[in-house]
Amino acid sequence: AASEERLRSLFEATPDALTFFDVTGMITDSNPASERLMGMRRASLIGRPFANFVVPGDLALAAQLFTRVLGGETVSAQLTVCRPDGSTFPVDLVAGPLREHGTITGAYCSARDVTEKNVALAQLEAGEERFRSIFDNNPDPMIAFDADATITRDNGAAGAVLGVAPP
């Protein structure tokens, strides 16, 4: 009983959305973080299939992942999910089998909204692309070195000044 109470406390307090499913894909339980993520109460989530919350373009992948979990695998992926208000957002998820006495009786899923992470990555990639463009197209010779003084990058102007053909 104390062990079950500790597990319930962890389930309730964890910041990631935790959702349990039966073998048909119906939600059997969810934590408060799931309520916040999906914008709906636990009682409204329970009894609904996971397919109701996955965008159509990711539904085949979600179904494939669920089948793998029911086969005993633990999987991870990024999917786009949909709230009842129609808003969508990406989540990183980890899902695995729930077992009772050695038999798989359902699945768990831990999910986290990665909207901000994806925006930051896109901004970083855009910044790197701008850097590459400025570096490569600069009319002045430019050479980048690592800590061991090995050339890691040079532009065409550097090659022209040094008399080295570009790779």
Short mmCIF file of N, CA and C in Angstrom, two decimals:
data_model
loop_
_atom_site.label_atom_id
_atom_site.label_comp_id
_atom_site.label_asym_id
_atom_site.label_seq_id
_atom_site.Cartn_x
_atom_site.Cartn_y
_atom_site.Cartn_z
N ALA A 1 0.83 -1.19 0.00
CA ALA A 1 0.00 0.00 0.00
C ALA A 1 0.87 1.25 0.00
N ALA A 2 1.95 1.26 0.82
CA ALA A 2 2.85 2.42 0.86
C ALA A 2 3.58 2.57 -0.47
N SER A 3 3.98 1.44 -1.05
CA SER A 3 4.66 1.46 -2.35
C SER A 3 3.73 2.02 -3.42
N GLU A 4 2.47 1.57 -3.40
CA GLU A 4 1.50 2.07 -4.37
C GLU A 4 1.26 3.56 -4.18
N GLU A 5 1.24 4.01 -2.93
CA GLU A 5 1.04 5.43 -2.65
C GLU A 5 2.22 6.26 -3.17
N ARG A 6 3.45 5.75 -3.01
CA ARG A 6 4.63 6.45 -3.54
C ARG A 6 4.56 6.54 -5.06
N LEU A 7 4.19 5.45 -5.71
CA LEU A 7 4.08 5.46 -7.17
C LEU A 7 3.00 6.44 -7.63
N ARG A 8 1.88 6.48 -6.94
CA ARG A 8 0.80 7.42 -7.29
C ARG A 8 1.28 8.86 -7.10
N SER A 9 2.03 9.12 -6.04
CA SER A 9 2.56 10.47 -5.81
C SER A 9 3.50 10.89 -6.94
N LEU A 10 4.36 9.97 -7.36
CA LEU A 10 5.27 10.24 -8.46
C LEU A 10 4.48 10.49 -9.75
N PHE A 11 3.50 9.66 -10.02
CA PHE A 11 2.65 9.79 -11.19
C PHE A 11 1.98 11.17 -11.21
N GLU A 12 1.47 11.60 -10.08
CA GLU A 12 0.76 12.88 -9.99
C GLU A 12 1.70 14.07 -10.09
N ALA A 13 2.93 13.94 -9.59
CA ALA A 13 3.82 15.09 -9.48
C ALA A 13 4.77 15.28 -10.66
N THR A 14 4.99 14.25 -11.46
CA THR A 14 5.96 14.37 -12.54
C THR A 14 5.55 15.47 -13.53
N PRO A 15 6.52 16.25 -14.02
CA PRO A 15 6.18 17.35 -14.93
C PRO A 15 5.85 16.90 -16.35
N ASP A 16 6.23 15.68 -16.72
CA ASP A 16 5.89 15.17 -18.05
C ASP A 16 4.49 14.58 -18.04
N ALA A 17 3.83 14.69 -19.18
CA ALA A 17 2.50 14.10 -19.32
C ALA A 17 2.65 12.58 -19.33
N LEU A 18 2.00 11.91 -18.41
CA LEU A 18 2.00 10.45 -18.36
C LEU A 18 0.59 9.96 -18.61
N THR A 19 0.47 9.04 -19.55
CA THR A 19 -0.83 8.51 -19.90
C THR A 19 -0.73 7.00 -20.00
N PHE A 20 -1.73 6.30 -19.49
CA PHE A 20 -1.81 4.84 -19.57
C PHE A 20 -2.91 4.47 -20.54
N PHE A 21 -2.68 3.39 -21.28
CA PHE A 21 -3.63 2.90 -22.28
C PHE A 21 -3.88 1.41 -22.07
N ASP A 22 -5.08 0.96 -22.45
CA ASP A 22 -5.32 -0.48 -22.49
C ASP A 22 -4.82 -1.01 -23.83
N VAL A 23 -4.97 -2.30 -24.08
CA VAL A 23 -4.43 -2.89 -25.32
C VAL A 23 -5.16 -2.44 -26.58
N THR A 24 -6.32 -1.81 -26.43
CA THR A 24 -7.04 -1.30 -27.61
C THR A 24 -6.67 0.15 -27.92
N GLY A 25 -5.83 0.76 -27.06
CA GLY A 25 -5.43 2.15 -27.29
C GLY A 25 -6.29 3.17 -26.57
N MET A 26 -7.20 2.69 -25.71
CA MET A 26 -8.05 3.61 -24.94
C MET A 26 -7.29 4.11 -23.72
N ILE A 27 -7.44 5.39 -23.41
CA ILE A 27 -6.79 5.97 -22.24
C ILE A 27 -7.48 5.43 -20.98
N THR A 28 -6.65 4.92 -20.06
CA THR A 28 -7.18 4.40 -18.80
C THR A 28 -6.82 5.29 -17.62
N ASP A 29 -5.79 6.12 -17.77
CA ASP A 29 -5.42 7.05 -16.70
C ASP A 29 -4.47 8.09 -17.28
N SER A 30 -4.42 9.24 -16.62
CA SER A 30 -3.48 10.29 -17.02
C SER A 30 -3.19 11.15 -15.80
N ASN A 31 -2.06 11.82 -15.82
CA ASN A 31 -1.67 12.64 -14.68
C ASN A 31 -2.03 14.11 -14.92
N PRO A 32 -1.85 14.95 -13.91
CA PRO A 32 -2.17 16.37 -14.07
C PRO A 32 -1.39 17.05 -15.21
N ALA A 33 -0.15 16.63 -15.45
CA ALA A 33 0.61 17.21 -16.55
C ALA A 33 -0.06 16.91 -17.90
N SER A 34 -0.70 15.74 -18.01
CA SER A 34 -1.45 15.42 -19.24
C SER A 34 -2.64 16.35 -19.40
N GLU A 35 -3.30 16.63 -18.29
CA GLU A 35 -4.43 17.55 -18.34
C GLU A 35 -3.98 18.92 -18.85
N ARG A 36 -2.87 19.42 -18.31
CA ARG A 36 -2.36 20.73 -18.73
C ARG A 36 -1.94 20.70 -20.20
N LEU A 37 -1.24 19.65 -20.60
CA LEU A 37 -0.75 19.55 -21.97
C LEU A 37 -1.90 19.51 -22.98
N MET A 38 -2.92 18.72 -22.65
CA MET A 38 -4.03 18.53 -23.59
C MET A 38 -5.17 19.54 -23.41
N GLY A 39 -5.14 20.27 -22.31
CA GLY A 39 -6.18 21.27 -22.09
C GLY A 39 -7.53 20.67 -21.76
N MET A 40 -7.52 19.53 -21.10
CA MET A 40 -8.78 18.90 -20.71
C MET A 40 -8.59 18.08 -19.44
N ARG A 41 -9.67 17.88 -18.72
CA ARG A 41 -9.65 17.17 -17.46
C ARG A 41 -9.41 15.69 -17.67
N ARG A 42 -8.84 15.06 -16.66
CA ARG A 42 -8.55 13.62 -16.67
C ARG A 42 -9.81 12.82 -17.02
N ALA A 43 -10.92 13.18 -16.40
CA ALA A 43 -12.17 12.44 -16.65
C ALA A 43 -12.58 12.50 -18.12
N SER A 44 -12.24 13.58 -18.81
CA SER A 44 -12.56 13.70 -20.23
C SER A 44 -11.59 12.94 -21.11
N LEU A 45 -10.37 12.73 -20.61
CA LEU A 45 -9.37 11.98 -21.37
C LEU A 45 -9.63 10.47 -21.30
N ILE A 46 -9.98 10.00 -20.11
CA ILE A 46 -10.17 8.57 -19.89
C ILE A 46 -11.30 8.03 -20.77
N GLY A 47 -11.02 6.90 -21.41
CA GLY A 47 -12.00 6.26 -22.27
C GLY A 47 -11.91 6.68 -23.72
N ARG A 48 -11.03 7.61 -24.04
CA ARG A 48 -10.87 8.05 -25.44
C ARG A 48 -9.65 7.37 -26.05
N PRO A 49 -9.71 7.05 -27.33
CA PRO A 49 -8.56 6.40 -27.98
C PRO A 49 -7.44 7.41 -28.26
N PHE A 50 -6.21 6.93 -28.21
CA PHE A 50 -5.08 7.82 -28.49
C PHE A 50 -5.19 8.45 -29.87
N ALA A 51 -5.81 7.75 -30.80
CA ALA A 51 -5.95 8.25 -32.17
C ALA A 51 -6.70 9.58 -32.23
N ASN A 52 -7.53 9.87 -31.23
CA ASN A 52 -8.25 11.14 -31.20
C ASN A 52 -7.32 12.33 -31.01
N PHE A 53 -6.10 12.07 -30.56
CA PHE A 53 -5.19 13.15 -30.21
C PHE A 53 -3.96 13.24 -31.10
N VAL A 54 -3.94 12.48 -32.18
CA VAL A 54 -2.80 12.48 -33.10
C VAL A 54 -3.26 13.08 -34.42
N VAL A 55 -2.45 13.99 -34.99
CA VAL A 55 -2.82 14.57 -36.28
C VAL A 55 -2.85 13.47 -37.34
N PRO A 56 -3.72 13.59 -38.34
CA PRO A 56 -3.86 12.54 -39.36
C PRO A 56 -2.53 12.12 -40.00
N GLY A 57 -1.63 13.07 -40.23
CA GLY A 57 -0.36 12.75 -40.88
C GLY A 57 0.56 11.88 -40.04
N ASP A 58 0.33 11.83 -38.73
CA ASP A 58 1.17 11.02 -37.84
C ASP A 58 0.46 9.78 -37.32
N LEU A 59 -0.78 9.59 -37.72
CA LEU A 59 -1.58 8.49 -37.18
C LEU A 59 -1.00 7.12 -37.50
N ALA A 60 -0.52 6.91 -38.73
CA ALA A 60 0.05 5.60 -39.10
C ALA A 60 1.28 5.30 -38.26
N LEU A 61 2.14 6.31 -38.06
CA LEU A 61 3.33 6.12 -37.23
C LEU A 61 2.93 5.82 -35.79
N ALA A 62 1.95 6.55 -35.26
CA ALA A 62 1.49 6.33 -33.89
C ALA A 62 0.96 4.91 -33.72
N ALA A 63 0.19 4.44 -34.69
CA ALA A 63 -0.35 3.08 -34.63
C ALA A 63 0.77 2.05 -34.69
N GLN A 64 1.76 2.30 -35.53
CA GLN A 64 2.91 1.39 -35.63
C GLN A 64 3.68 1.34 -34.31
N LEU A 65 3.89 2.50 -33.70
CA LEU A 65 4.58 2.55 -32.42
C LEU A 65 3.79 1.80 -31.34
N PHE A 66 2.47 1.98 -31.34
CA PHE A 66 1.64 1.31 -30.34
C PHE A 66 1.72 -0.20 -30.51
N THR A 67 1.71 -0.68 -31.74
CA THR A 67 1.83 -2.12 -32.02
C THR A 67 3.18 -2.64 -31.51
N ARG A 68 4.24 -1.88 -31.73
CA ARG A 68 5.56 -2.29 -31.25
C ARG A 68 5.59 -2.37 -29.72
N VAL A 69 4.95 -1.40 -29.07
CA VAL A 69 4.90 -1.40 -27.61
C VAL A 69 4.14 -2.64 -27.11
N LEU A 70 3.03 -2.95 -27.75
CA LEU A 70 2.27 -4.14 -27.34
C LEU A 70 3.06 -5.42 -27.60
N GLY A 71 4.06 -5.33 -28.47
CA GLY A 71 4.96 -6.46 -28.72
C GLY A 71 6.12 -6.52 -27.73
N GLY A 72 6.15 -5.57 -26.80
CA GLY A 72 7.16 -5.60 -25.74
C GLY A 72 8.27 -4.58 -25.86
N GLU A 73 8.28 -3.77 -26.91
CA GLU A 73 9.34 -2.78 -27.10
C GLU A 73 9.04 -1.49 -26.33
N THR A 74 10.10 -0.77 -26.01
CA THR A 74 9.99 0.61 -25.56
C THR A 74 10.44 1.47 -26.73
N VAL A 75 9.65 2.46 -27.09
CA VAL A 75 9.90 3.26 -28.29
C VAL A 75 9.97 4.74 -27.93
N SER A 76 10.60 5.51 -28.79
CA SER A 76 10.60 6.96 -28.65
C SER A 76 10.41 7.56 -30.03
N ALA A 77 9.77 8.72 -30.07
CA ALA A 77 9.49 9.38 -31.34
C ALA A 77 9.06 10.81 -31.08
N GLN A 78 8.96 11.56 -32.16
CA GLN A 78 8.34 12.87 -32.09
C GLN A 78 7.10 12.82 -32.97
N LEU A 79 5.97 13.16 -32.38
CA LEU A 79 4.69 13.19 -33.10
C LEU A 79 4.05 14.55 -32.90
N THR A 80 3.11 14.87 -33.78
CA THR A 80 2.31 16.08 -33.60
C THR A 80 0.96 15.65 -33.08
N VAL A 81 0.57 16.25 -31.96
CA VAL A 81 -0.71 15.92 -31.35
C VAL A 81 -1.65 17.11 -31.45
N CYS A 82 -2.91 16.82 -31.18
CA CYS A 82 -3.97 17.79 -31.38
C CYS A 82 -4.84 17.89 -30.12
N ARG A 83 -5.06 19.12 -29.70
CA ARG A 83 -5.97 19.35 -28.57
C ARG A 83 -7.40 19.40 -29.10
N PRO A 84 -8.37 19.28 -28.20
CA PRO A 84 -9.77 19.37 -28.63
C PRO A 84 -10.12 20.70 -29.31
N ASP A 85 -9.39 21.77 -28.97
CA ASP A 85 -9.67 23.07 -29.61
C ASP A 85 -9.08 23.16 -31.01
N GLY A 86 -8.40 22.09 -31.46
CA GLY A 86 -7.84 22.05 -32.81
C GLY A 86 -6.38 22.48 -32.88
N SER A 87 -5.84 23.05 -31.81
CA SER A 87 -4.43 23.45 -31.84
C SER A 87 -3.55 22.21 -31.84
N THR A 88 -2.43 22.32 -32.54
CA THR A 88 -1.50 21.19 -32.64
C THR A 88 -0.12 21.61 -32.13
N PHE A 89 0.65 20.64 -31.70
CA PHE A 89 1.99 20.91 -31.20
C PHE A 89 2.79 19.60 -31.21
N PRO A 90 4.12 19.72 -31.34
CA PRO A 90 4.96 18.52 -31.36
C PRO A 90 5.28 18.05 -29.95
N VAL A 91 5.37 16.74 -29.79
CA VAL A 91 5.79 16.15 -28.52
C VAL A 91 6.89 15.13 -28.78
N ASP A 92 7.84 15.10 -27.84
CA ASP A 92 8.78 13.98 -27.77
C ASP A 92 8.13 12.99 -26.83
N LEU A 93 8.09 11.73 -27.23
CA LEU A 93 7.45 10.74 -26.37
C LEU A 93 8.32 9.51 -26.22
N VAL A 94 8.11 8.87 -25.10
CA VAL A 94 8.66 7.54 -24.83
C VAL A 94 7.47 6.70 -24.40
N ALA A 95 7.32 5.54 -25.01
CA ALA A 95 6.20 4.66 -24.67
C ALA A 95 6.72 3.24 -24.49
N GLY A 96 6.08 2.54 -23.59
CA GLY A 96 6.49 1.17 -23.34
C GLY A 96 5.32 0.35 -22.83
N PRO A 97 5.54 -0.94 -22.71
CA PRO A 97 4.46 -1.84 -22.28
C PRO A 97 4.20 -1.77 -20.78
N LEU A 98 2.94 -1.93 -20.41
CA LEU A 98 2.54 -2.13 -19.01
C LEU A 98 2.31 -3.63 -18.85
N ARG A 99 2.88 -4.19 -17.80
CA ARG A 99 2.76 -5.63 -17.58
C ARG A 99 2.12 -5.91 -16.23
N GLU A 100 1.32 -6.94 -16.20
CA GLU A 100 0.76 -7.47 -14.95
C GLU A 100 1.03 -8.96 -14.96
N HIS A 101 1.79 -9.42 -13.98
CA HIS A 101 2.16 -10.83 -13.86
C HIS A 101 2.80 -11.35 -15.14
N GLY A 102 3.63 -10.49 -15.79
CA GLY A 102 4.35 -10.89 -16.98
C GLY A 102 3.60 -10.73 -18.28
N THR A 103 2.31 -10.42 -18.21
CA THR A 103 1.50 -10.27 -19.41
C THR A 103 1.33 -8.78 -19.74
N ILE A 104 1.50 -8.42 -21.00
CA ILE A 104 1.31 -7.03 -21.41
C ILE A 104 -0.19 -6.73 -21.39
N THR A 105 -0.55 -5.74 -20.59
CA THR A 105 -1.97 -5.37 -20.43
C THR A 105 -2.28 -3.98 -20.96
N GLY A 106 -1.27 -3.32 -21.48
CA GLY A 106 -1.48 -1.97 -21.99
C GLY A 106 -0.16 -1.30 -22.25
N ALA A 107 -0.20 0.04 -22.24
CA ALA A 107 1.00 0.81 -22.54
C ALA A 107 1.01 2.08 -21.71
N TYR A 108 2.20 2.59 -21.50
CA TYR A 108 2.35 3.92 -20.90
C TYR A 108 2.98 4.82 -21.93
N CYS A 109 2.76 6.10 -21.79
CA CYS A 109 3.39 7.08 -22.67
C CYS A 109 3.76 8.29 -21.84
N SER A 110 5.00 8.70 -21.93
CA SER A 110 5.49 9.93 -21.32
C SER A 110 5.73 10.90 -22.45
N ALA A 111 5.12 12.09 -22.38
CA ALA A 111 5.23 13.05 -23.48
C ALA A 111 5.57 14.43 -22.96
N ARG A 112 6.29 15.17 -23.79
CA ARG A 112 6.70 16.53 -23.45
C ARG A 112 6.54 17.42 -24.68
N ASP A 113 5.91 18.57 -24.51
CA ASP A 113 5.76 19.56 -25.59
C ASP A 113 7.15 20.08 -25.95
N VAL A 114 7.52 19.98 -27.22
CA VAL A 114 8.84 20.43 -27.66
C VAL A 114 8.75 21.60 -28.64
N THR A 115 7.66 22.34 -28.58
CA THR A 115 7.49 23.50 -29.46
C THR A 115 8.66 24.46 -29.31
N GLU A 116 8.95 24.88 -28.07
CA GLU A 116 10.03 25.84 -27.84
C GLU A 116 11.38 25.28 -28.25
N LYS A 117 11.61 24.01 -27.96
CA LYS A 117 12.87 23.37 -28.35
C LYS A 117 13.02 23.38 -29.87
N ASN A 118 11.96 23.06 -30.59
CA ASN A 118 12.03 23.02 -32.05
C ASN A 118 12.25 24.42 -32.63
N VAL A 119 11.63 25.44 -32.03
CA VAL A 119 11.84 26.81 -32.49
C VAL A 119 13.30 27.21 -32.27
N ALA A 120 13.84 26.88 -31.09
CA ALA A 120 15.24 27.21 -30.79
C ALA A 120 16.18 26.50 -31.76
N LEU A 121 15.92 25.23 -32.06
CA LEU A 121 16.76 24.49 -33.01
C LEU A 121 16.69 25.11 -34.40
N ALA A 122 15.51 25.51 -34.83
CA ALA A 122 15.35 26.14 -36.14
C ALA A 122 16.11 27.46 -36.19
N GLN A 123 16.06 28.23 -35.11
CA GLN A 123 16.79 29.50 -35.06
C GLN A 123 18.30 29.25 -35.08
N LEU A 124 18.74 28.24 -34.37
CA LEU A 124 20.16 27.89 -34.36
C LEU A 124 20.63 27.48 -35.76
N GLU A 125 19.84 26.63 -36.42
CA GLU A 125 20.18 26.20 -37.77
C GLU A 125 20.22 27.37 -38.74
N ALA A 126 19.26 28.30 -38.61
CA ALA A 126 19.24 29.48 -39.48
C ALA A 126 20.48 30.34 -39.22
N GLY A 127 20.86 30.47 -37.95
CA GLY A 127 22.06 31.24 -37.62
C GLY A 127 23.32 30.59 -38.18
N GLU A 128 23.38 29.28 -38.09
CA GLU A 128 24.53 28.57 -38.64
C GLU A 128 24.59 28.73 -40.16
N GLU A 129 23.46 28.70 -40.80
CA GLU A 129 23.41 28.87 -42.25
C GLU A 129 23.85 30.28 -42.64
N ARG A 130 23.40 31.29 -41.86
CA ARG A 130 23.84 32.67 -42.11
C ARG A 130 25.36 32.77 -41.95
N PHE A 131 25.89 32.17 -40.89
CA PHE A 131 27.34 32.19 -40.66
C PHE A 131 28.07 31.57 -41.85
N ARG A 132 27.62 30.38 -42.27
CA ARG A 132 28.27 29.71 -43.41
C ARG A 132 28.24 30.58 -44.65
N SER A 133 27.12 31.22 -44.91
CA SER A 133 26.99 32.07 -46.09
C SER A 133 27.93 33.28 -46.01
N ILE A 134 27.96 33.93 -44.84
CA ILE A 134 28.84 35.08 -44.67
C ILE A 134 30.30 34.65 -44.79
N PHE A 135 30.65 33.55 -44.16
CA PHE A 135 32.02 33.03 -44.18
C PHE A 135 32.41 32.67 -45.60
N ASP A 136 31.59 31.85 -46.25
CA ASP A 136 31.94 31.33 -47.57
C ASP A 136 31.96 32.41 -48.65
N ASN A 137 31.09 33.40 -48.54
CA ASN A 137 30.96 34.42 -49.59
C ASN A 137 31.71 35.71 -49.27
N ASN A 138 32.43 35.75 -48.18
CA ASN A 138 33.18 36.94 -47.81
C ASN A 138 34.30 37.15 -48.81
N PRO A 139 34.48 38.38 -49.32
CA PRO A 139 35.56 38.63 -50.28
C PRO A 139 36.94 38.61 -49.62
N ASP A 140 36.97 38.72 -48.29
CA ASP A 140 38.25 38.66 -47.58
C ASP A 140 38.59 37.21 -47.26
N PRO A 141 39.89 36.90 -47.26
CA PRO A 141 40.28 35.53 -46.90
C PRO A 141 39.87 35.22 -45.46
N MET A 142 39.26 34.06 -45.27
CA MET A 142 38.83 33.64 -43.94
C MET A 142 39.24 32.19 -43.74
N ILE A 143 39.88 31.93 -42.58
CA ILE A 143 40.31 30.59 -42.24
C ILE A 143 39.93 30.35 -40.79
N ALA A 144 39.32 29.20 -40.50
CA ALA A 144 38.97 28.82 -39.13
C ALA A 144 39.88 27.68 -38.71
N PHE A 145 40.34 27.75 -37.44
CA PHE A 145 41.23 26.73 -36.89
C PHE A 145 40.59 26.12 -35.66
N ASP A 146 40.95 24.86 -35.36
CA ASP A 146 40.53 24.27 -34.08
C ASP A 146 41.61 24.55 -33.04
N ALA A 147 41.45 23.99 -31.85
CA ALA A 147 42.38 24.26 -30.74
C ALA A 147 43.80 23.75 -31.03
N ASP A 148 43.93 22.81 -31.96
CA ASP A 148 45.25 22.27 -32.31
C ASP A 148 45.86 22.98 -33.52
N ALA A 149 45.27 24.11 -33.92
CA ALA A 149 45.73 24.91 -35.06
C ALA A 149 45.56 24.18 -36.39
N THR A 150 44.63 23.25 -36.44
CA THR A 150 44.30 22.57 -37.69
C THR A 150 43.21 23.38 -38.39
N ILE A 151 43.37 23.60 -39.66
CA ILE A 151 42.36 24.34 -40.42
C ILE A 151 41.09 23.50 -40.49
N THR A 152 39.99 24.09 -40.05
CA THR A 152 38.71 23.39 -40.07
C THR A 152 37.79 23.91 -41.16
N ARG A 153 38.09 25.12 -41.65
CA ARG A 153 37.23 25.71 -42.68
C ARG A 153 37.97 26.88 -43.30
N ASP A 154 37.78 27.05 -44.59
CA ASP A 154 38.31 28.25 -45.26
C ASP A 154 37.36 28.62 -46.37
N ASN A 155 37.48 29.86 -46.81
CA ASN A 155 36.60 30.28 -47.91
C ASN A 155 37.40 30.39 -49.20
N GLY A 156 36.72 30.65 -50.28
CA GLY A 156 37.35 30.74 -51.60
C GLY A 156 38.39 31.84 -51.68
N ALA A 157 38.16 32.96 -50.98
CA ALA A 157 39.12 34.06 -51.01
C ALA A 157 40.44 33.63 -50.37
N ALA A 158 40.37 32.82 -49.31
CA ALA A 158 41.60 32.34 -48.67
C ALA A 158 42.35 31.43 -49.63
N GLY A 159 41.63 30.58 -50.32
CA GLY A 159 42.27 29.69 -51.29
C GLY A 159 42.94 30.46 -52.41
N ALA A 160 42.28 31.53 -52.87
CA ALA A 160 42.86 32.33 -53.95
C ALA A 160 44.13 33.01 -53.50
N VAL A 161 44.15 33.57 -52.29
CA VAL A 161 45.33 34.25 -51.78
C VAL A 161 46.47 33.27 -51.55
N LEU A 162 46.14 32.09 -51.05
CA LEU A 162 47.17 31.08 -50.74
C LEU A 162 47.52 30.22 -51.93
N GLY A 163 46.79 30.39 -53.04
CA GLY A 163 47.06 29.60 -54.24
C GLY A 163 46.65 28.16 -54.11
N VAL A 164 45.61 27.92 -53.33
CA VAL A 164 45.11 26.56 -53.11
C VAL A 164 43.73 26.45 -53.76
N ALA A 165 43.53 25.40 -54.53
CA ALA A 165 42.23 25.20 -55.18
C ALA A 165 41.22 24.75 -54.13
N PRO A 166 39.98 25.22 -54.25
CA PRO A 166 38.94 24.77 -53.29
C PRO A 166 38.68 23.29 -53.45
N PRO A 167 38.29 22.63 -52.35
CA PRO A 167 38.05 21.18 -52.43
C PRO A 167 36.86 20.84 -53.29
#
